[in-house]
Coordinates of C-alpha atoms in Angstrom, one line a residue:
M154 CA -65.7 117.2 -28.5
G155 CA -67.8 114.8 -26.7
A156 CA -71.2 114.6 -25.0
V157 CA -72.4 117.9 -23.4
E158 CA -74.7 116.4 -20.9
P159 CA -75.4 113.0 -19.1
L160 CA -77.5 110.3 -20.7
A161 CA -80.5 111.1 -18.7
G162 CA -80.1 114.9 -19.5
Y163 CA -80.1 116.1 -16.0
V164 CA -77.3 118.5 -15.0
D165 CA -77.0 119.6 -11.4
A166 CA -76.8 123.4 -11.5
D167 CA -75.2 123.6 -8.2
R168 CA -72.4 121.0 -8.9
K169 CA -68.9 122.1 -8.0
L170 CA -66.5 122.5 -10.9
F171 CA -63.3 121.3 -9.1
H172 CA -61.2 121.8 -12.3
G173 CA -62.8 125.1 -13.2
R174 CA -64.8 125.9 -16.3
D175 CA -61.8 125.7 -18.6
G176 CA -60.4 122.5 -16.9
F177 CA -57.4 124.3 -15.7
G178 CA -58.7 125.9 -12.6
D179 CA -59.6 129.1 -14.4
C180 CA -56.2 130.4 -13.7
L181 CA -54.8 130.7 -17.2
N182 CA -54.5 134.1 -18.8
D183 CA -55.6 134.9 -22.5
E184 CA -52.1 134.3 -23.8
N185 CA -52.1 130.7 -22.5
S186 CA -55.5 130.1 -24.1
L187 CA -55.1 131.7 -27.6
H188 CA -54.7 128.6 -29.7
I189 CA -56.8 126.0 -27.7
S190 CA -59.6 126.3 -30.3
S191 CA -57.4 125.1 -33.1
Y192 CA -57.1 121.7 -31.4
V193 CA -60.8 121.1 -31.3
Q194 CA -61.7 118.6 -34.0
P195 CA -65.1 118.5 -35.9
Q196 CA -65.5 114.8 -35.4
H197 CA -67.5 113.7 -32.3
A198 CA -65.4 111.9 -29.6
V199 CA -67.6 108.8 -29.8
M200 CA -67.0 108.4 -33.5
A201 CA -63.3 109.0 -33.1
I202 CA -62.9 106.4 -30.4
H203 CA -64.7 103.8 -32.4
E204 CA -62.7 104.6 -35.5
F205 CA -59.4 104.4 -33.7
C206 CA -60.2 101.1 -32.1
K207 CA -61.6 99.6 -35.3
Q208 CA -58.4 100.4 -37.1
R209 CA -56.3 98.9 -34.3
P210 CA -58.5 96.2 -32.8
Q211 CA -57.6 94.9 -29.4
Q212 CA -54.6 97.3 -29.3
I213 CA -55.9 100.4 -27.6
T214 CA -56.3 100.9 -23.9
I215 CA -58.9 103.7 -22.9
I216 CA -58.1 105.6 -19.9
A217 CA -61.3 107.3 -18.6
V218 CA -60.8 110.0 -16.0
G219 CA -64.3 111.7 -16.2
P220 CA -68.0 110.7 -16.5
L221 CA -68.5 107.7 -18.8
T222 CA -71.0 109.3 -21.1
N223 CA -69.0 109.0 -24.3
L224 CA -68.2 105.3 -23.7
A225 CA -71.8 104.6 -23.0
L226 CA -72.9 106.3 -26.1
G227 CA -70.5 104.1 -28.1
Y228 CA -72.6 101.1 -27.2
T229 CA -75.8 103.0 -28.0
M230 CA -74.5 104.0 -31.5
Y231 CA -72.4 100.9 -32.4
G232 CA -73.7 98.0 -30.3
E233 CA -71.5 95.3 -29.0
Q234 CA -69.0 95.9 -31.8
F235 CA -67.8 99.1 -30.0
G236 CA -66.5 97.1 -26.9
L237 CA -65.0 94.2 -28.9
C238 CA -62.5 96.4 -30.5
I239 CA -61.2 97.9 -27.3
K240 CA -58.1 96.1 -25.5
D241 CA -59.1 97.2 -22.0
I242 CA -60.4 100.2 -20.1
Y243 CA -58.9 102.0 -17.0
I244 CA -61.5 104.0 -15.1
M245 CA -61.0 106.7 -12.3
G246 CA -64.4 106.6 -10.7
G247 CA -66.9 104.9 -8.4
N248 CA -66.5 103.7 -5.0
Y249 CA -66.5 100.2 -3.4
Q250 CA -67.0 100.9 0.2
G251 CA -69.7 103.5 0.1
V252 CA -67.5 106.5 0.6
G253 CA -68.6 109.5 -1.4
N254 CA -67.3 112.8 -2.5
S255 CA -70.0 114.2 -4.8
S256 CA -72.8 112.9 -2.5
R257 CA -72.5 111.1 0.8
S258 CA -72.4 107.9 -1.0
A259 CA -71.2 108.4 -4.6
E260 CA -68.0 109.5 -6.3
F261 CA -68.1 112.4 -8.7
N262 CA -67.5 110.7 -12.0
F263 CA -70.1 108.0 -11.5
H264 CA -72.5 110.4 -9.7
S265 CA -72.3 112.8 -12.7
D266 CA -73.8 110.2 -15.1
P267 CA -74.9 107.0 -13.2
E268 CA -76.8 105.6 -16.3
A269 CA -73.5 105.8 -18.3
A270 CA -71.5 104.1 -15.6
H271 CA -74.1 101.4 -15.3
A272 CA -74.1 100.8 -19.1
V273 CA -70.3 100.6 -19.3
L274 CA -69.9 98.1 -16.6
L275 CA -72.8 96.1 -17.9
K276 CA -71.9 96.0 -21.6
T277 CA -68.1 96.0 -21.8
P278 CA -66.7 92.7 -22.8
C279 CA -63.0 93.6 -22.3
P280 CA -61.1 93.8 -19.0
I281 CA -61.9 96.8 -16.9
T282 CA -59.7 98.2 -14.1
I283 CA -61.2 100.7 -11.7
L284 CA -59.4 103.1 -9.4
P285 CA -62.3 104.1 -7.0
W286 CA -62.4 107.0 -4.6
E287 CA -61.4 105.2 -1.4
P288 CA -57.7 104.4 -2.3
C289 CA -57.3 108.1 -3.4
T290 CA -58.3 109.4 0.2
K291 CA -55.8 110.7 2.7
E292 CA -56.2 107.7 4.9
R293 CA -54.6 105.5 2.1
F294 CA -52.7 108.0 -0.1
N295 CA -50.8 110.6 1.9
I296 CA -48.6 113.0 0.0
P297 CA -48.6 116.4 1.7
I298 CA -49.6 119.3 -0.7
N299 CA -46.4 121.1 0.6
W300 CA -44.4 118.4 -1.1
R301 CA -46.2 119.0 -4.4
L302 CA -46.2 122.7 -4.4
G303 CA -43.0 123.2 -2.3
E304 CA -40.2 120.6 -2.6
F305 CA -41.1 119.3 -6.0
V306 CA -41.6 122.7 -7.5
Q307 CA -38.2 123.8 -6.2
C308 CA -36.5 120.7 -7.7
A309 CA -38.3 121.0 -11.0
A310 CA -37.7 124.8 -11.5
A311 CA -34.2 124.4 -13.0
Y312 CA -35.7 122.3 -15.9
K313 CA -38.0 125.1 -16.9
H314 CA -40.8 122.7 -18.0
L315 CA -43.6 124.8 -19.4
A316 CA -46.3 122.1 -18.7
I317 CA -45.1 121.9 -15.1
D318 CA -45.2 125.6 -14.7
I319 CA -48.7 125.7 -15.9
L320 CA -49.8 122.8 -13.7
N321 CA -48.2 124.6 -10.7
Q322 CA -50.6 127.5 -11.2
V323 CA -53.5 125.1 -11.7
E324 CA -52.9 123.0 -8.7
N325 CA -52.1 126.0 -6.5
S326 CA -55.4 127.4 -7.3
Q327 CA -57.3 124.2 -6.7
Y328 CA -55.9 122.8 -3.5
E329 CA -57.1 124.3 -0.3
M330 CA -56.3 121.1 1.7
D331 CA -53.3 119.5 3.4
N332 CA -53.1 116.5 1.2
W333 CA -52.4 116.2 -2.5
N334 CA -55.0 114.1 -4.3
P335 CA -54.4 113.8 -8.1
C336 CA -56.8 111.0 -8.7
D337 CA -56.6 111.0 -12.5
A338 CA -52.7 110.9 -12.4
L339 CA -52.9 108.0 -10.0
L340 CA -54.9 106.0 -12.6
V341 CA -52.4 106.8 -15.3
A342 CA -49.6 105.8 -13.0
A343 CA -51.4 102.5 -12.3
W344 CA -51.5 101.8 -16.0
L345 CA -47.9 102.7 -16.7
F346 CA -46.3 101.1 -13.7
E347 CA -48.7 98.5 -12.5
K348 CA -46.2 96.2 -10.7
Q349 CA -44.4 98.9 -8.8
F350 CA -47.4 101.2 -8.0
I351 CA -50.4 98.9 -7.2
K352 CA -50.1 97.4 -3.9
K353 CA -53.5 95.5 -3.7
S354 CA -56.3 94.9 -6.1
S355 CA -59.2 92.4 -6.3
T356 CA -61.8 91.2 -8.9
W357 CA -65.6 91.6 -8.5
N358 CA -68.9 91.8 -10.2
A359 CA -69.8 95.4 -10.1
T360 CA -72.9 97.4 -11.1
V361 CA -74.1 101.0 -10.4
D362 CA -77.2 102.0 -8.4
L363 CA -79.6 104.1 -10.4
T364 CA -82.8 104.4 -8.1
G365 CA -81.5 104.7 -4.6
T366 CA -82.7 107.8 -2.7
H367 CA -79.4 108.1 -1.0
T368 CA -77.3 105.9 -3.0
R369 CA -77.7 106.8 -6.7
G370 CA -74.4 106.5 -8.5
Q371 CA -72.8 104.3 -6.0
M372 CA -70.9 101.3 -7.2
V373 CA -72.3 98.1 -5.8
L374 CA -70.2 94.9 -5.5
D375 CA -71.5 91.3 -5.4
H376 CA -70.3 90.5 -1.8
L377 CA -72.3 87.3 -2.0
R378 CA -69.9 86.1 -4.7
E379 CA -72.6 84.5 -6.8
C380 CA -70.0 84.2 -9.6
K381 CA -72.2 81.9 -11.8
K382 CA -75.0 84.4 -11.7
F383 CA -72.9 87.5 -11.7
P384 CA -69.5 86.9 -13.4
E385 CA -66.6 89.2 -12.2
N386 CA -66.4 92.2 -14.6
V387 CA -64.0 94.6 -12.9
R388 CA -60.6 94.7 -11.2
I389 CA -60.6 97.2 -8.4
I390 CA -57.4 98.9 -7.2
E391 CA -57.6 99.1 -3.4
F392 CA -54.2 100.3 -2.4
V393 CA -51.5 102.3 -4.2
D394 CA -47.9 103.2 -3.2
D395 CA -47.6 106.9 -2.4
E396 CA -43.8 106.9 -2.2
C397 CA -43.6 105.3 -5.5
F398 CA -46.0 107.9 -7.0
K399 CA -43.5 110.7 -5.9
H400 CA -40.8 108.9 -7.9
I401 CA -43.1 108.6 -10.9
V402 CA -43.8 112.3 -10.8
E403 CA -40.1 113.1 -10.6
W404 CA -39.5 110.7 -13.5
A405 CA -42.1 112.4 -15.5
A406 CA -40.5 115.7 -14.9
G407 CA -37.1 114.5 -15.8
L408 CA -35.7 114.6 -12.2
R409 CA -34.8 111.0 -12.2
D410 CA -34.1 108.3 -14.8
T411 CA -35.6 105.4 -13.0
L412 CA -38.2 104.7 -10.3
D413 CA -35.4 102.9 -8.3
E414 CA -35.5 104.0 -4.7
N415 CA -31.7 104.8 -4.6
K416 CA -31.4 106.7 -7.9

Protein backbone atom coordinates (compact mmCIF):
# COMPACT_ATOMS: atom_id res chain seq x y z
CA MET A 1 0.00 0.00 0.00
CA GLY A 2 1.10 3.56 -0.66
CA ALA A 3 0.30 7.06 0.54
CA VAL A 4 -3.24 7.61 1.80
CA GLU A 5 -3.37 11.36 1.24
CA PRO A 6 -1.63 14.12 -0.77
CA LEU A 7 1.62 15.68 0.41
CA ALA A 8 -0.17 18.78 1.66
CA GLY A 9 -2.73 16.62 3.45
CA TYR A 10 -5.85 18.15 1.90
CA VAL A 11 -8.41 15.81 0.33
CA ASP A 12 -11.42 17.24 -1.50
CA ALA A 13 -14.43 15.55 0.11
CA ASP A 14 -16.52 16.23 -3.00
CA ARG A 15 -14.10 14.76 -5.52
CA LYS A 16 -15.56 12.23 -7.92
CA LEU A 17 -14.31 8.65 -7.72
CA PHE A 18 -14.39 7.75 -11.40
CA HIS A 19 -13.09 4.23 -10.72
CA GLY A 20 -15.28 3.76 -7.64
CA ARG A 21 -14.11 3.13 -4.11
CA ASP A 22 -12.65 -0.27 -4.96
CA GLY A 23 -10.95 0.81 -8.19
CA PHE A 24 -13.29 -1.39 -10.23
CA GLY A 25 -16.34 0.83 -10.47
CA ASP A 26 -17.88 -0.78 -7.35
CA CYS A 27 -19.48 -3.37 -9.60
CA LEU A 28 -17.77 -6.53 -8.32
CA ASN A 29 -19.60 -8.90 -6.01
CA ASP A 30 -18.17 -10.46 -2.85
CA GLU A 31 -17.07 -13.58 -4.70
CA ASN A 32 -14.79 -11.51 -6.94
CA SER A 33 -13.30 -9.71 -3.95
CA LEU A 34 -12.68 -12.59 -1.53
CA HIS A 35 -8.92 -12.90 -1.90
CA ILE A 36 -7.89 -9.32 -2.66
CA SER A 37 -6.60 -8.69 0.87
CA SER A 38 -4.13 -11.56 0.54
CA TYR A 39 -2.27 -9.62 -2.16
CA VAL A 40 -1.67 -6.56 0.05
CA GLN A 41 1.92 -6.56 1.27
CA PRO A 42 3.01 -4.97 4.58
CA GLN A 43 5.92 -3.09 3.00
CA HIS A 44 5.11 0.50 2.02
CA ALA A 45 5.02 1.19 -1.72
CA VAL A 46 7.73 3.87 -1.55
CA MET A 47 10.16 1.48 0.11
CA ALA A 48 9.29 -1.27 -2.36
CA ILE A 49 9.86 0.99 -5.37
CA HIS A 50 13.24 2.09 -4.03
CA GLU A 51 14.37 -1.46 -3.24
CA PHE A 52 13.32 -2.81 -6.65
CA CYS A 53 15.19 -0.02 -8.43
CA LYS A 54 18.30 -0.33 -6.22
CA GLN A 55 18.49 -4.05 -6.95
CA ARG A 56 18.19 -3.38 -10.70
CA PRO A 57 19.67 0.10 -11.25
CA GLN A 58 18.71 1.83 -14.50
CA GLN A 59 16.63 -1.19 -15.57
CA ILE A 60 13.13 -0.40 -14.28
CA THR A 61 10.58 1.84 -15.98
CA ILE A 62 7.93 3.26 -13.67
CA ILE A 63 4.49 3.68 -15.22
CA ALA A 64 2.52 6.13 -13.10
CA VAL A 65 -1.23 6.23 -13.75
CA GLY A 66 -2.38 8.06 -10.62
CA PRO A 67 -1.33 10.98 -8.41
CA LEU A 68 2.46 11.11 -7.99
CA THR A 69 2.49 11.12 -4.18
CA ASN A 70 4.49 7.91 -3.74
CA LEU A 71 7.19 9.02 -6.19
CA ALA A 72 7.46 12.42 -4.53
CA LEU A 73 7.79 10.73 -1.13
CA GLY A 74 10.65 8.69 -2.56
CA TYR A 75 12.69 11.86 -2.95
CA THR A 76 11.72 12.99 0.56
CA MET A 77 12.84 9.69 2.07
CA TYR A 78 15.87 8.80 -0.04
CA GLY A 79 16.97 12.05 -1.69
CA GLU A 80 18.46 12.17 -5.19
CA GLN A 81 19.52 8.52 -4.97
CA PHE A 82 15.87 7.55 -5.41
CA GLY A 83 15.71 8.96 -8.93
CA LEU A 84 19.19 7.86 -9.99
CA CYS A 85 18.21 4.19 -9.79
CA ILE A 86 15.18 4.57 -12.11
CA LYS A 87 15.57 3.97 -15.87
CA ASP A 88 12.69 6.24 -16.90
CA ILE A 89 9.18 7.28 -15.88
CA TYR A 90 5.96 7.29 -17.90
CA ILE A 91 3.22 9.47 -16.45
CA MET A 92 -0.48 9.74 -17.28
CA GLY A 93 -1.38 13.16 -15.99
CA GLY A 94 -1.16 16.89 -16.36
CA ASN A 95 -2.16 19.03 -19.29
CA TYR A 96 -0.14 21.15 -21.68
CA GLN A 97 -2.76 23.40 -23.27
CA GLY A 98 -4.75 24.35 -20.19
CA VAL A 99 -7.58 21.86 -20.75
CA GLY A 100 -8.79 20.44 -17.44
CA ASN A 101 -11.07 17.64 -16.32
CA SER A 102 -10.78 17.84 -12.51
CA SER A 103 -10.95 21.63 -12.55
CA ARG A 104 -11.36 24.04 -15.44
CA SER A 105 -7.59 24.14 -15.85
CA ALA A 106 -6.10 20.99 -14.28
CA GLU A 107 -6.09 17.25 -14.97
CA PHE A 108 -7.23 14.88 -12.20
CA ASN A 109 -3.94 13.16 -11.26
CA PHE A 110 -1.91 16.36 -11.04
CA HIS A 111 -4.79 18.25 -9.43
CA SER A 112 -5.11 15.53 -6.76
CA ASP A 113 -1.59 16.26 -5.51
CA PRO A 114 -0.01 19.30 -7.20
CA GLU A 115 2.91 19.39 -4.76
CA ALA A 116 3.82 15.81 -5.63
CA ALA A 117 3.63 16.42 -9.38
CA HIS A 118 5.75 19.55 -8.98
CA ALA A 119 8.38 17.67 -6.95
CA VAL A 120 8.63 14.78 -9.40
CA LEU A 121 9.09 17.04 -12.43
CA LEU A 122 11.62 19.16 -10.54
CA LYS A 123 13.75 16.41 -8.98
CA THR A 124 13.70 13.49 -11.41
CA PRO A 125 17.03 13.04 -13.26
CA CYS A 126 15.89 10.24 -15.57
CA PRO A 127 13.81 10.69 -18.76
CA ILE A 128 10.12 11.46 -18.20
CA THR A 129 7.41 10.84 -20.78
CA ILE A 130 4.00 12.38 -20.09
CA LEU A 131 0.67 11.52 -21.66
CA PRO A 132 -1.39 14.59 -20.72
CA TRP A 133 -5.15 14.99 -20.84
CA GLU A 134 -5.47 16.70 -24.23
CA PRO A 135 -4.49 13.76 -26.51
CA CYS A 136 -6.98 11.60 -24.60
CA THR A 137 -9.97 13.82 -25.42
CA LYS A 138 -12.47 12.88 -28.12
CA GLU A 139 -11.18 15.62 -30.40
CA ARG A 140 -7.92 13.66 -30.78
CA PHE A 141 -8.73 10.11 -29.67
CA ASN A 142 -11.99 8.85 -31.04
CA ILE A 143 -13.06 5.26 -30.42
CA PRO A 144 -16.83 4.95 -29.88
CA ILE A 145 -17.83 3.28 -26.62
CA ASN A 146 -20.03 1.03 -28.75
CA TRP A 147 -16.89 -0.48 -30.25
CA ARG A 148 -15.49 -1.29 -26.80
CA LEU A 149 -18.69 -2.61 -25.22
CA GLY A 150 -20.23 -3.95 -28.40
CA GLU A 151 -18.02 -5.13 -31.24
CA PHE A 152 -14.96 -5.93 -29.12
CA VAL A 153 -16.98 -7.74 -26.43
CA GLN A 154 -18.64 -9.92 -29.06
CA CYS A 155 -15.32 -10.83 -30.69
CA ALA A 156 -13.64 -11.57 -27.35
CA ALA A 157 -16.52 -13.61 -25.91
CA ALA A 158 -15.37 -16.84 -27.52
CA TYR A 159 -12.04 -16.66 -25.68
CA LYS A 160 -13.75 -16.59 -22.25
CA HIS A 161 -11.02 -14.39 -20.76
CA LEU A 162 -11.90 -13.77 -17.08
CA ALA A 163 -10.01 -10.46 -16.88
CA ILE A 164 -11.84 -9.11 -19.92
CA ASP A 165 -15.18 -10.29 -18.53
CA ILE A 166 -14.51 -8.32 -15.33
CA LEU A 167 -13.36 -5.25 -17.25
CA ASN A 168 -16.53 -5.40 -19.34
CA GLN A 169 -18.55 -5.03 -16.14
CA VAL A 170 -16.28 -2.28 -14.83
CA GLU A 171 -16.29 -0.16 -17.97
CA ASN A 172 -19.97 -0.69 -18.58
CA SER A 173 -20.66 0.81 -15.15
CA GLN A 174 -18.29 3.75 -15.65
CA TYR A 175 -18.87 5.05 -19.12
CA GLU A 176 -21.93 7.21 -19.59
CA MET A 177 -20.53 8.86 -22.70
CA ASP A 178 -20.24 8.17 -26.39
CA ASN A 179 -16.46 7.98 -26.53
CA TRP A 180 -14.12 5.42 -24.96
CA ASN A 181 -11.42 7.16 -22.95
CA PRO A 182 -9.01 4.63 -21.34
CA CYS A 183 -6.25 7.12 -20.45
CA ASP A 184 -4.19 4.73 -18.32
CA ALA A 185 -4.21 2.04 -20.99
CA LEU A 186 -3.12 4.59 -23.58
CA LEU A 187 -0.01 5.31 -21.53
CA VAL A 188 0.86 1.62 -21.32
CA ALA A 189 0.34 1.30 -25.07
CA ALA A 190 2.68 4.25 -25.61
CA TRP A 191 5.36 2.43 -23.63
CA LEU A 192 4.84 -0.94 -25.30
CA PHE A 193 4.41 0.22 -28.89
CA GLU A 194 6.01 3.63 -29.08
CA LYS A 195 6.82 3.68 -32.80
CA GLN A 196 3.43 2.42 -33.95
CA PHE A 197 1.23 4.25 -31.45
CA ILE A 198 2.74 7.69 -30.79
CA LYS A 199 2.05 10.00 -33.73
CA LYS A 200 3.58 13.18 -32.33
CA SER A 201 5.60 14.15 -29.26
CA SER A 202 7.76 17.09 -28.20
CA THR A 203 10.22 17.94 -25.43
CA TRP A 204 9.78 20.80 -22.97
CA ASN A 205 10.71 22.19 -19.63
CA ALA A 206 7.59 21.67 -17.51
CA THR A 207 6.57 22.54 -13.99
CA VAL A 208 3.30 22.56 -12.03
CA ASP A 209 1.47 25.61 -10.70
CA LEU A 210 0.91 25.47 -6.94
CA THR A 211 -0.53 28.86 -6.05
CA GLY A 212 -2.87 29.98 -8.83
CA THR A 213 -6.43 30.79 -7.81
CA HIS A 214 -7.76 29.14 -10.97
CA THR A 215 -4.74 27.18 -12.20
CA ARG A 216 -3.47 25.15 -9.23
CA GLY A 217 -2.33 21.76 -10.51
CA GLN A 218 -1.94 22.91 -14.12
CA MET A 219 1.22 21.86 -15.92
CA VAL A 220 3.09 24.89 -17.23
CA LEU A 221 5.53 24.75 -20.17
CA ASP A 222 8.44 27.04 -20.97
CA HIS A 223 7.01 28.51 -24.17
CA LEU A 224 9.85 31.05 -24.18
CA ARG A 225 12.24 28.15 -24.72
CA GLU A 226 14.80 29.49 -22.26
CA CYS A 227 16.62 26.16 -22.37
CA LYS A 228 19.81 27.38 -20.71
CA LYS A 229 17.81 28.59 -17.72
CA PHE A 230 15.14 25.87 -17.79
CA PRO A 231 16.48 22.67 -19.42
CA GLU A 232 13.96 20.37 -21.07
CA ASN A 233 12.83 17.78 -18.54
CA VAL A 234 9.85 16.02 -20.13
CA ARG A 235 8.70 14.50 -23.37
CA ILE A 236 5.02 15.21 -23.99
CA ILE A 237 2.88 12.93 -26.12
CA GLU A 238 0.59 15.12 -28.24
CA PHE A 239 -1.15 12.69 -30.60
CA VAL A 240 -1.69 8.91 -30.56
CA ASP A 241 -3.19 6.55 -33.14
CA ASP A 242 -6.70 5.43 -32.19
CA GLU A 243 -6.91 2.75 -34.88
CA CYS A 244 -3.60 1.32 -33.71
CA PHE A 245 -5.01 1.20 -30.17
CA LYS A 246 -7.89 -0.97 -31.35
CA HIS A 247 -5.33 -3.42 -32.70
CA ILE A 248 -3.38 -3.29 -29.44
CA VAL A 249 -6.52 -4.12 -27.45
CA GLU A 250 -7.33 -6.99 -29.81
CA TRP A 251 -3.74 -8.24 -29.55
CA ALA A 252 -3.89 -8.11 -25.74
CA ALA A 253 -7.11 -10.14 -25.81
CA GLY A 254 -5.60 -12.76 -28.11
CA LEU A 255 -7.74 -11.77 -31.09
CA ARG A 256 -4.74 -11.08 -33.31
CA ASP A 257 -1.09 -12.14 -33.41
CA THR A 258 0.29 -8.86 -34.70
CA LEU A 259 -0.57 -5.17 -34.91
CA ASP A 260 -0.30 -5.35 -38.69
CA GLU A 261 -3.33 -3.70 -40.32
CA ASN A 262 -3.99 -6.69 -42.56
CA LYS A 263 -3.74 -9.47 -39.99
